[in-house]
PDB file of N, CA and C in Angstrom:
ATOM      1  N   MET A   9      25.683  -7.898   9.819  1.00 87.00           N
ATOM      2  CA  MET A   9      24.941  -7.393  10.836  1.00 87.00           C
ATOM      3  C   MET A   9      25.235  -5.920  11.074  1.00 87.00           C
ATOM      4  N   LYS A  10      24.226  -5.094  11.319  1.00 90.00           N
ATOM      5  CA  LYS A  10      24.347  -3.643  11.576  1.00 90.00           C
ATOM      6  C   LYS A  10      23.700  -3.269  12.866  1.00 90.00           C
ATOM      7  N   LYS A  11      24.395  -2.580  13.634  1.00 92.00           N
ATOM      8  CA  LYS A  11      23.728  -2.128  14.973  1.00 92.00           C
ATOM      9  C   LYS A  11      23.027  -0.782  14.694  1.00 92.00           C
ATOM     10  N   ILE A  12      21.741  -0.576  15.033  1.00 91.00           N
ATOM     11  CA  ILE A  12      20.948   0.580  14.744  1.00 91.00           C
ATOM     12  C   ILE A  12      20.541   0.940  16.299  1.00 91.00           C
ATOM     13  N   ASP A  13      20.576   2.417  16.550  1.00 92.00           N
ATOM     14  CA  ASP A  13      20.186   2.832  17.730  1.00 92.00           C
ATOM     15  C   ASP A  13      18.830   3.768  17.403  1.00 92.00           C
ATOM     16  N   PHE A  14      17.685   3.365  17.709  1.00 92.00           N
ATOM     17  CA  PHE A  14      16.577   4.118  17.368  1.00 92.00           C
ATOM     18  C   PHE A  14      16.433   5.357  18.439  1.00 92.00           C
ATOM     19  N   ARG A  15      17.199   5.558  19.321  1.00 92.00           N
ATOM     20  CA  ARG A  15      17.306   6.685  20.103  1.00 92.00           C
ATOM     21  C   ARG A  15      17.896   7.844  19.519  1.00 92.00           C
ATOM     22  N   LYS A  16      18.705   7.665  18.419  1.00 89.00           N
ATOM     23  CA  LYS A  16      19.307   8.661  17.984  1.00 89.00           C
ATOM     24  C   LYS A  16      19.217   8.713  16.317  1.00 89.00           C
ATOM     25  N   ILE A  17      18.087   9.113  15.692  1.00 93.00           N
ATOM     26  CA  ILE A  17      17.795   9.194  14.341  1.00 93.00           C
ATOM     27  C   ILE A  17      17.980  10.705  14.118  1.00 93.00           C
ATOM     28  N   HIS A  18      18.886  10.969  13.089  1.00 94.00           N
ATOM     29  CA  HIS A  18      19.127  12.381  12.808  1.00 94.00           C
ATOM     30  C   HIS A  18      18.321  12.670  11.613  1.00 94.00           C
ATOM     31  N   VAL A  19      17.418  13.665  11.757  1.00 95.00           N
ATOM     32  CA  VAL A  19      16.439  13.937  10.786  1.00 95.00           C
ATOM     33  C   VAL A  19      16.905  15.292  10.261  1.00 95.00           C
ATOM     34  N   THR A  20      16.876  15.507   8.894  1.00 95.00           N
ATOM     35  CA  THR A  20      17.350  16.853   8.368  1.00 95.00           C
ATOM     36  C   THR A  20      15.883  17.587   8.108  1.00 95.00           C
ATOM     37  N   GLN A  21      15.936  18.845   8.722  1.00 95.00           N
ATOM     38  CA  GLN A  21      14.937  19.655   8.759  1.00 95.00           C
ATOM     39  C   GLN A  21      14.734  20.360   7.467  1.00 95.00           C
ATOM     40  N   ILE A  22      13.629  21.281   7.113  1.00 95.00           N
ATOM     41  CA  ILE A  22      13.572  21.764   5.765  1.00 95.00           C
ATOM     42  C   ILE A  22      14.447  22.886   5.539  1.00 95.00           C
ATOM     43  N   ASP A  23      15.180  23.325   6.749  1.00 96.00           N
ATOM     44  CA  ASP A  23      16.080  24.417   6.445  1.00 96.00           C
ATOM     45  C   ASP A  23      17.521  23.785   6.384  1.00 96.00           C
ATOM     46  N   GLY A  24      17.570  22.463   6.419  1.00 94.00           N
ATOM     47  CA  GLY A  24      18.997  21.823   6.337  1.00 94.00           C
ATOM     48  C   GLY A  24      19.590  21.536   7.755  1.00 94.00           C
ATOM     49  N   THR A  25      19.029  21.991   8.853  1.00 96.00           N
ATOM     50  CA  THR A  25      19.510  21.744  10.100  1.00 96.00           C
ATOM     51  C   THR A  25      19.169  20.229  10.521  1.00 96.00           C
ATOM     52  N   ILE A  26      19.863  19.754  11.400  1.00 96.00           N
ATOM     53  CA  ILE A  26      19.663  18.235  11.755  1.00 96.00           C
ATOM     54  C   ILE A  26      19.232  18.261  13.194  1.00 96.00           C
ATOM     55  N   LYS A  27      18.136  17.472  13.421  1.00 95.00           N
ATOM     56  CA  LYS A  27      17.463  17.453  14.590  1.00 95.00           C
ATOM     57  C   LYS A  27      17.446  15.871  14.920  1.00 95.00           C
ATOM     58  N   ASP A  28      17.898  15.569  16.402  1.00 94.00           N
ATOM     59  CA  ASP A  28      17.937  14.189  16.691  1.00 94.00           C
ATOM     60  C   ASP A  28      16.567  13.918  17.127  1.00 94.00           C
ATOM     61  N   LEU A  29      16.147  12.718  16.668  1.00 91.00           N
ATOM     62  CA  LEU A  29      14.704  12.017  16.812  1.00 91.00           C
ATOM     63  C   LEU A  29      14.790  10.749  17.684  1.00 91.00           C
ATOM     64  N   ASP A  30      14.237  10.686  18.763  1.00 92.00           N
ATOM     65  CA  ASP A  30      14.278   9.492  19.750  1.00 92.00           C
ATOM     66  C   ASP A  30      12.966   8.711  19.417  1.00 92.00           C
ATOM     67  N   MET A  31      13.058   7.653  18.545  1.00 93.00           N
ATOM     68  CA  MET A  31      11.908   6.946  18.206  1.00 93.00           C
ATOM     69  C   MET A  31      11.450   6.072  19.377  1.00 93.00           C
ATOM     70  N   THR A  32      12.200   5.990  20.438  1.00 92.00           N
ATOM     71  CA  THR A  32      11.686   5.180  21.546  1.00 92.00           C
ATOM     72  C   THR A  32      10.943   5.848  22.738  1.00 92.00           C
ATOM     73  N   GLN A  33      10.929   7.135  22.524  1.00 90.00           N
ATOM     74  CA  GLN A  33      10.293   8.010  23.568  1.00 90.00           C
ATOM     75  C   GLN A  33       8.693   7.788  23.623  1.00 90.00           C
ATOM     76  N   HIS A  34       8.142   7.636  24.873  1.00 84.00           N
ATOM     77  CA  HIS A  34       6.794   7.574  25.066  1.00 84.00           C
ATOM     78  C   HIS A  34       6.182   8.871  25.462  1.00 84.00           C
ATOM     79  N   THR A  35       5.071   9.164  24.999  1.00 81.00           N
ATOM     80  CA  THR A  35       4.420  10.284  25.381  1.00 81.00           C
ATOM     81  C   THR A  35       2.907  10.019  25.965  1.00 81.00           C
ATOM     82  N   ALA A  36       2.654  10.518  27.122  1.00 81.00           N
ATOM     83  CA  ALA A  36       1.311  10.424  27.744  1.00 81.00           C
ATOM     84  C   ALA A  36       0.641   9.055  27.603  1.00 81.00           C
ATOM     85  N   GLY A  37       1.256   7.987  27.837  1.00 81.00           N
ATOM     86  CA  GLY A  37       0.557   6.648  27.785  1.00 81.00           C
ATOM     87  C   GLY A  37       0.434   6.198  26.346  1.00 81.00           C
ATOM     88  N   GLU A  38       1.040   6.808  25.417  1.00 90.00           N
ATOM     89  CA  GLU A  38       0.994   6.452  24.152  1.00 90.00           C
ATOM     90  C   GLU A  38       2.183   5.560  23.680  1.00 90.00           C
ATOM     91  N   LEU A  39       2.180   4.681  22.791  1.00 93.00           N
ATOM     92  CA  LEU A  39       3.276   3.828  22.432  1.00 93.00           C
ATOM     93  C   LEU A  39       4.260   4.611  21.673  1.00 93.00           C
ATOM     94  N   SER A  40       5.485   4.378  21.733  1.00 93.00           N
ATOM     95  CA  SER A  40       6.730   5.064  20.995  1.00 93.00           C
ATOM     96  C   SER A  40       6.310   5.008  19.616  1.00 93.00           C
ATOM     97  N   ALA A  41       7.063   5.864  18.731  1.00 93.00           N
ATOM     98  CA  ALA A  41       6.852   5.832  17.372  1.00 93.00           C
ATOM     99  C   ALA A  41       7.511   4.414  16.879  1.00 93.00           C
ATOM    100  N   LEU A  42       8.371   3.856  17.498  1.00 94.00           N
ATOM    101  CA  LEU A  42       9.173   2.637  17.067  1.00 94.00           C
ATOM    102  C   LEU A  42       8.133   1.634  17.373  1.00 94.00           C
ATOM    103  N   GLN A  43       7.459   1.617  18.381  1.00 95.00           N
ATOM    104  CA  GLN A  43       6.533   0.555  18.757  1.00 95.00           C
ATOM    105  C   GLN A  43       5.234   0.620  17.940  1.00 95.00           C
ATOM    106  N   GLN A  44       4.829   1.939  17.391  1.00 95.00           N
ATOM    107  CA  GLN A  44       3.795   1.995  16.521  1.00 95.00           C
ATOM    108  C   GLN A  44       4.290   1.407  15.164  1.00 95.00           C
ATOM    109  N   PHE A  45       5.370   1.761  14.712  1.00 96.00           N
ATOM    110  CA  PHE A  45       5.863   1.232  13.443  1.00 96.00           C
ATOM    111  C   PHE A  45       5.911  -0.296  13.638  1.00 96.00           C
ATOM    112  N   ALA A  46       6.446  -0.830  14.504  1.00 97.00           N
ATOM    113  CA  ALA A  46       6.435  -2.422  14.898  1.00 97.00           C
ATOM    114  C   ALA A  46       5.068  -3.089  14.766  1.00 97.00           C
ATOM    115  N   ASN A  47       4.041  -2.134  15.464  1.00 97.00           N
ATOM    116  CA  ASN A  47       2.704  -2.841  15.141  1.00 97.00           C
ATOM    117  C   ASN A  47       2.282  -2.789  13.771  1.00 97.00           C
ATOM    118  N   TYR A  48       2.681  -1.739  13.056  1.00 97.00           N
ATOM    119  CA  TYR A  48       2.163  -1.639  11.671  1.00 97.00           C
ATOM    120  C   TYR A  48       2.758  -2.878  10.866  1.00 97.00           C
ATOM    121  N   ILE A  49       3.995  -3.250  10.939  1.00 98.00           N
ATOM    122  CA  ILE A  49       4.535  -4.292  10.300  1.00 98.00           C
ATOM    123  C   ILE A  49       3.917  -5.718  10.767  1.00 98.00           C
ATOM    124  N   TYR A  50       3.726  -5.808  12.048  1.00 97.00           N
ATOM    125  CA  TYR A  50       3.015  -6.945  12.616  1.00 97.00           C
ATOM    126  C   TYR A  50       1.674  -7.299  12.005  1.00 97.00           C
ATOM    127  N   ASN A  51       0.915  -6.056  11.875  1.00 98.00           N
ATOM    128  CA  ASN A  51      -0.358  -6.219  11.334  1.00 98.00           C
ATOM    129  C   ASN A  51      -0.523  -6.419   9.830  1.00 98.00           C
ATOM    130  N   LYS A  52       0.547  -5.958   9.140  1.00 97.00           N
ATOM    131  CA  LYS A  52       0.459  -6.074   7.663  1.00 97.00           C
ATOM    132  C   LYS A  52       1.034  -7.152   7.040  1.00 97.00           C
ATOM    133  N   THR A  53       2.211  -7.668   7.718  1.00 97.00           N
ATOM    134  CA  THR A  53       3.082  -8.952   7.136  1.00 97.00           C
ATOM    135  C   THR A  53       2.221 -10.068   7.112  1.00 97.00           C
ATOM    136  N   GLN A  54       2.508 -11.059   6.086  1.00 97.00           N
ATOM    137  CA  GLN A  54       2.196 -12.309   6.007  1.00 97.00           C
ATOM    138  C   GLN A  54       3.358 -13.308   6.120  1.00 97.00           C
ATOM    139  N   ASP A  55       4.503 -12.812   6.341  1.00 97.00           N
ATOM    140  CA  ASP A  55       5.542 -13.481   6.476  1.00 97.00           C
ATOM    141  C   ASP A  55       6.060 -13.714   8.004  1.00 97.00           C
ATOM    142  N   ILE A  56       6.349 -14.890   8.308  1.00 97.00           N
ATOM    143  CA  ILE A  56       6.896 -15.148   9.622  1.00 97.00           C
ATOM    144  C   ILE A  56       7.896 -14.474  10.083  1.00 97.00           C
ATOM    145  N   GLY A  57       9.040 -14.442   9.283  1.00 95.00           N
ATOM    146  CA  GLY A  57      10.313 -13.811   9.474  1.00 95.00           C
ATOM    147  C   GLY A  57      10.057 -12.177   9.899  1.00 95.00           C
ATOM    148  N   GLU A  58       9.156 -11.532   9.108  1.00 97.00           N
ATOM    149  CA  GLU A  58       8.936 -10.143   9.284  1.00 97.00           C
ATOM    150  C   GLU A  58       7.997 -10.071  10.393  1.00 97.00           C
ATOM    151  N   LEU A  59       7.335 -10.892  10.897  1.00 97.00           N
ATOM    152  CA  LEU A  59       6.311 -11.082  12.170  1.00 97.00           C
ATOM    153  C   LEU A  59       7.506 -11.066  13.423  1.00 97.00           C
ATOM    154  N   GLU A  60       8.523 -12.043  13.354  1.00 96.00           N
ATOM    155  CA  GLU A  60       9.367 -11.947  14.349  1.00 96.00           C
ATOM    156  C   GLU A  60      10.216 -10.695  14.327  1.00 96.00           C
ATOM    157  N   PHE A  61      10.535 -10.077  13.288  1.00 96.00           N
ATOM    158  CA  PHE A  61      11.244  -8.851  13.167  1.00 96.00           C
ATOM    159  C   PHE A  61      10.505  -7.633  13.862  1.00 96.00           C
ATOM    160  N   ALA A  62       9.273  -7.547  13.572  1.00 97.00           N
ATOM    161  CA  ALA A  62       8.306  -6.613  14.364  1.00 97.00           C
ATOM    162  C   ALA A  62       8.365  -6.723  15.887  1.00 97.00           C
ATOM    163  N   ARG A  63       8.328  -8.027  16.151  1.00 96.00           N
ATOM    164  CA  ARG A  63       8.290  -8.393  17.787  1.00 96.00           C
ATOM    165  C   ARG A  63       9.725  -7.791  18.277  1.00 96.00           C
ATOM    166  N   LYS A  64      10.821  -7.959  17.453  1.00 95.00           N
ATOM    167  CA  LYS A  64      12.019  -7.496  17.934  1.00 95.00           C
ATOM    168  C   LYS A  64      12.129  -6.040  18.025  1.00 95.00           C
ATOM    169  N   LEU A  65      11.624  -5.465  16.947  1.00 95.00           N
ATOM    170  CA  LEU A  65      11.599  -3.912  17.064  1.00 95.00           C
ATOM    171  C   LEU A  65      10.774  -3.256  18.192  1.00 95.00           C
ATOM    172  N   TYR A  66       9.622  -4.011  18.428  1.00 96.00           N
ATOM    173  CA  TYR A  66       8.665  -3.523  19.337  1.00 96.00           C
ATOM    174  C   TYR A  66       9.374  -3.319  20.696  1.00 96.00           C
ATOM    175  N   LYS A  67      10.298  -4.236  21.072  1.00 93.00           N
ATOM    176  CA  LYS A  67      11.047  -4.370  22.318  1.00 93.00           C
ATOM    177  C   LYS A  67      12.238  -3.652  22.433  1.00 93.00           C
ATOM    178  N   ALA A  68      12.780  -3.031  21.220  1.00 88.00           N
ATOM    179  CA  ALA A  68      14.094  -2.599  21.188  1.00 88.00           C
ATOM    180  C   ALA A  68      14.120  -1.043  21.240  1.00 88.00           C
ATOM    181  N   GLU A  69      15.455  -0.612  21.693  1.00 87.00           N
ATOM    182  CA  GLU A  69      15.906   0.682  21.538  1.00 87.00           C
ATOM    183  C   GLU A  69      17.170   0.745  20.776  1.00 87.00           C
ATOM    184  N   GLU A  70      17.912  -0.267  20.894  1.00 90.00           N
ATOM    185  CA  GLU A  70      19.008  -0.387  20.161  1.00 90.00           C
ATOM    186  C   GLU A  70      19.097  -1.978  19.474  1.00 90.00           C
ATOM    187  N   VAL A  71      19.221  -2.204  18.540  1.00 92.00           N
ATOM    188  CA  VAL A  71      18.906  -3.684  17.960  1.00 92.00           C
ATOM    189  C   VAL A  71      20.131  -3.776  16.824  1.00 92.00           C
ATOM    190  N   GLU A  72      20.591  -4.939  16.786  1.00 93.00           N
ATOM    191  CA  GLU A  72      21.580  -5.423  15.631  1.00 93.00           C
ATOM    192  C   GLU A  72      20.619  -6.319  14.549  1.00 93.00           C
ATOM    193  N   LEU A  73      20.807  -5.726  13.421  1.00 94.00           N
ATOM    194  CA  LEU A  73      19.861  -6.155  12.228  1.00 94.00           C
ATOM    195  C   LEU A  73      20.741  -6.826  11.240  1.00 94.00           C
ATOM    196  N   SER A  74      20.155  -8.152  10.812  1.00 94.00           N
ATOM    197  CA  SER A  74      20.692  -8.737   9.593  1.00 94.00           C
ATOM    198  C   SER A  74      20.462  -8.059   8.352  1.00 94.00           C
ATOM    199  N   ASP A  75      21.226  -8.400   7.206  1.00 94.00           N
ATOM    200  CA  ASP A  75      20.765  -7.912   5.907  1.00 94.00           C
ATOM    201  C   ASP A  75      19.450  -7.987   5.571  1.00 94.00           C
ATOM    202  N   VAL A  76      18.817  -9.155   5.850  1.00 95.00           N
ATOM    203  CA  VAL A  76      17.418  -9.501   5.527  1.00 95.00           C
ATOM    204  C   VAL A  76      16.514  -8.356   6.294  1.00 95.00           C
ATOM    205  N   GLU A  77      16.823  -8.341   7.571  1.00 95.00           N
ATOM    206  CA  GLU A  77      16.079  -7.457   8.412  1.00 95.00           C
ATOM    207  C   GLU A  77      16.240  -5.839   8.049  1.00 95.00           C
ATOM    208  N   ILE A  78      17.384  -5.560   7.498  1.00 95.00           N
ATOM    209  CA  ILE A  78      17.593  -4.048   7.100  1.00 95.00           C
ATOM    210  C   ILE A  78      16.836  -3.952   5.994  1.00 95.00           C
ATOM    211  N   GLU A  79      16.552  -4.899   4.992  1.00 95.00           N
ATOM    212  CA  GLU A  79      15.812  -4.750   3.680  1.00 95.00           C
ATOM    213  C   GLU A  79      14.348  -4.694   4.075  1.00 95.00           C
ATOM    214  N   THR A  80      13.923  -5.473   5.245  1.00 96.00           N
ATOM    215  CA  THR A  80      12.609  -5.326   5.718  1.00 96.00           C
ATOM    216  C   THR A  80      12.238  -3.912   6.309  1.00 96.00           C
ATOM    217  N   LEU A  81      13.159  -3.433   7.061  1.00 95.00           N
ATOM    218  CA  LEU A  81      13.087  -2.094   7.661  1.00 95.00           C
ATOM    219  C   LEU A  81      12.864  -1.115   6.620  1.00 95.00           C
ATOM    220  N   ARG A  82      13.719  -1.151   5.618  1.00 94.00           N
ATOM    221  CA  ARG A  82      13.700  -0.139   4.371  1.00 94.00           C
ATOM    222  C   ARG A  82      12.254  -0.223   3.710  1.00 94.00           C
ATOM    223  N   LYS A  83      11.752  -1.628   3.608  1.00 95.00           N
ATOM    224  CA  LYS A  83      10.560  -1.735   2.892  1.00 95.00           C
ATOM    225  C   LYS A  83       9.637  -1.144   3.581  1.00 95.00           C
ATOM    226  N   TYR A  84       9.340  -1.485   4.704  1.00 96.00           N
ATOM    227  CA  TYR A  84       8.152  -0.836   5.585  1.00 96.00           C
ATOM    228  C   TYR A  84       8.354   0.515   5.948  1.00 96.00           C
ATOM    229  N   ALA A  85       9.474   0.995   6.126  1.00 95.00           N
ATOM    230  CA  ALA A  85       9.733   2.533   6.627  1.00 95.00           C
ATOM    231  C   ALA A  85       9.255   3.301   5.320  1.00 95.00           C
ATOM    232  N   ALA A  86       9.584   2.836   4.216  1.00 95.00           N
ATOM    233  CA  ALA A  86       9.157   3.645   2.821  1.00 95.00           C
ATOM    234  C   ALA A  86       7.510   3.654   2.749  1.00 95.00           C
ATOM    235  N   GLU A  87       6.856   2.700   3.363  1.00 95.00           N
ATOM    236  CA  GLU A  87       5.414   2.755   3.410  1.00 95.00           C
ATOM    237  C   GLU A  87       4.709   3.468   4.494  1.00 95.00           C
ATOM    238  N   TYR A  88       5.576   3.467   5.642  1.00 96.00           N
ATOM    239  CA  TYR A  88       4.864   3.907   6.845  1.00 96.00           C
ATOM    240  C   TYR A  88       5.164   5.475   7.241  1.00 96.00           C
ATOM    241  N   PHE A  89       6.484   5.765   7.243  1.00 94.00           N
ATOM    242  CA  PHE A  89       6.963   7.059   7.638  1.00 94.00           C
ATOM    243  C   PHE A  89       6.737   8.218   6.396  1.00 94.00           C
ATOM    244  N   LYS A  90       6.691   9.395   6.817  1.00 94.00           N
ATOM    245  CA  LYS A  90       6.782  10.508   5.982  1.00 94.00           C
ATOM    246  C   LYS A  90       8.167  10.556   5.456  1.00 94.00           C
ATOM    247  N   ALA A  91       8.522  11.164   4.189  1.00 95.00           N
ATOM    248  CA  ALA A  91       9.811  11.141   3.469  1.00 95.00           C
ATOM    249  C   ALA A  91      10.808  11.711   4.411  1.00 95.00           C
ATOM    250  N   PHE A  92      10.925  12.438   5.193  1.00 93.00           N
ATOM    251  CA  PHE A  92      11.977  13.146   6.038  1.00 93.00           C
ATOM    252  C   PHE A  92      12.356  12.085   7.276  1.00 93.00           C
ATOM    253  N   VAL A  93      11.387  11.331   7.597  1.00 93.00           N
ATOM    254  CA  VAL A  93      11.931  10.175   8.539  1.00 93.00           C
ATOM    255  C   VAL A  93      12.432   9.025   7.873  1.00 93.00           C
ATOM    256  N   ASN A  94      11.701   8.635   6.659  1.00 93.00           N
ATOM    257  CA  ASN A  94      12.414   7.749   5.835  1.00 93.00           C
ATOM    258  C   ASN A  94      13.807   7.931   5.310  1.00 93.00           C
ATOM    259  N   GLU A  95      14.016   9.169   4.920  1.00 94.00           N
ATOM    260  CA  GLU A  95      15.347   9.610   4.579  1.00 94.00           C
ATOM    261  C   GLU A  95      16.470   9.409   5.672  1.00 94.00           C
ATOM    262  N   ALA A  96      15.984   9.786   6.942  1.00 95.00           N
ATOM    263  CA  ALA A  96      16.844   9.505   8.184  1.00 95.00           C
ATOM    264  C   ALA A  96      17.253   8.088   8.326  1.00 95.00           C
ATOM    265  N   ILE A  97      16.093   7.212   8.211  1.00 93.00           N
ATOM    266  CA  ILE A  97      16.363   5.823   8.439  1.00 93.00           C
ATOM    267  C   ILE A  97      17.087   5.212   7.343  1.00 93.00           C
ATOM    268  N   ILE A  98      17.162   5.645   6.161  1.00 92.00           N
ATOM    269  CA  ILE A  98      17.954   5.161   4.935  1.00 92.00           C
ATOM    270  C   ILE A  98      19.283   5.535   5.252  1.00 92.00           C
ATOM    271  N   ASN A  99      19.579   6.618   5.715  1.00 92.00           N
ATOM    272  CA  ASN A  99      20.895   7.168   6.132  1.00 92.00           C
ATOM    273  C   ASN A  99      21.553   6.394   7.275  1.00 92.00           C
ATOM    274  N   LEU A 100      20.620   5.846   8.166  1.00 89.00           N
ATOM    275  CA  LEU A 100      21.121   5.258   9.459  1.00 89.00           C
ATOM    276  C   LEU A 100      21.489   3.802   9.126  1.00 89.00           C
ATOM    277  N   ILE A 101      20.891   3.256   8.022  1.00 88.00           N
ATOM    278  CA  ILE A 101      21.205   1.865   7.661  1.00 88.00           C
ATOM    279  C   ILE A 101      22.144   1.666   6.552  1.00 88.00           C
ATOM    280  N   LYS A 102      22.671   2.798   5.995  1.00 84.00           N
ATOM    281  CA  LYS A 102      23.711   2.657   4.923  1.00 84.00           C
ATOM    282  C   LYS A 102      24.875   1.934   5.515  1.00 84.00           C
TER     283      LYS A 102
END
């Protein structure tokens, strides 16, 4: 099990500086980036376990993930996010 805090994602900018990204932050009535990602998984998966994982992410700010959930996160992050965010998530789950 690994604890992940989606409020503190460290993204490396093009110039090499690190910027903190809060994936749980809402803007003007919009879903947070984490909720949008959870919706992506929810709508794409055919697996019940991944469906439950999406529900877990949707409600989370900080979450404890099993090895299977970490692999699910890795799989869908590679599909959904741009490379610089995917890189930050990979570094977070190491």
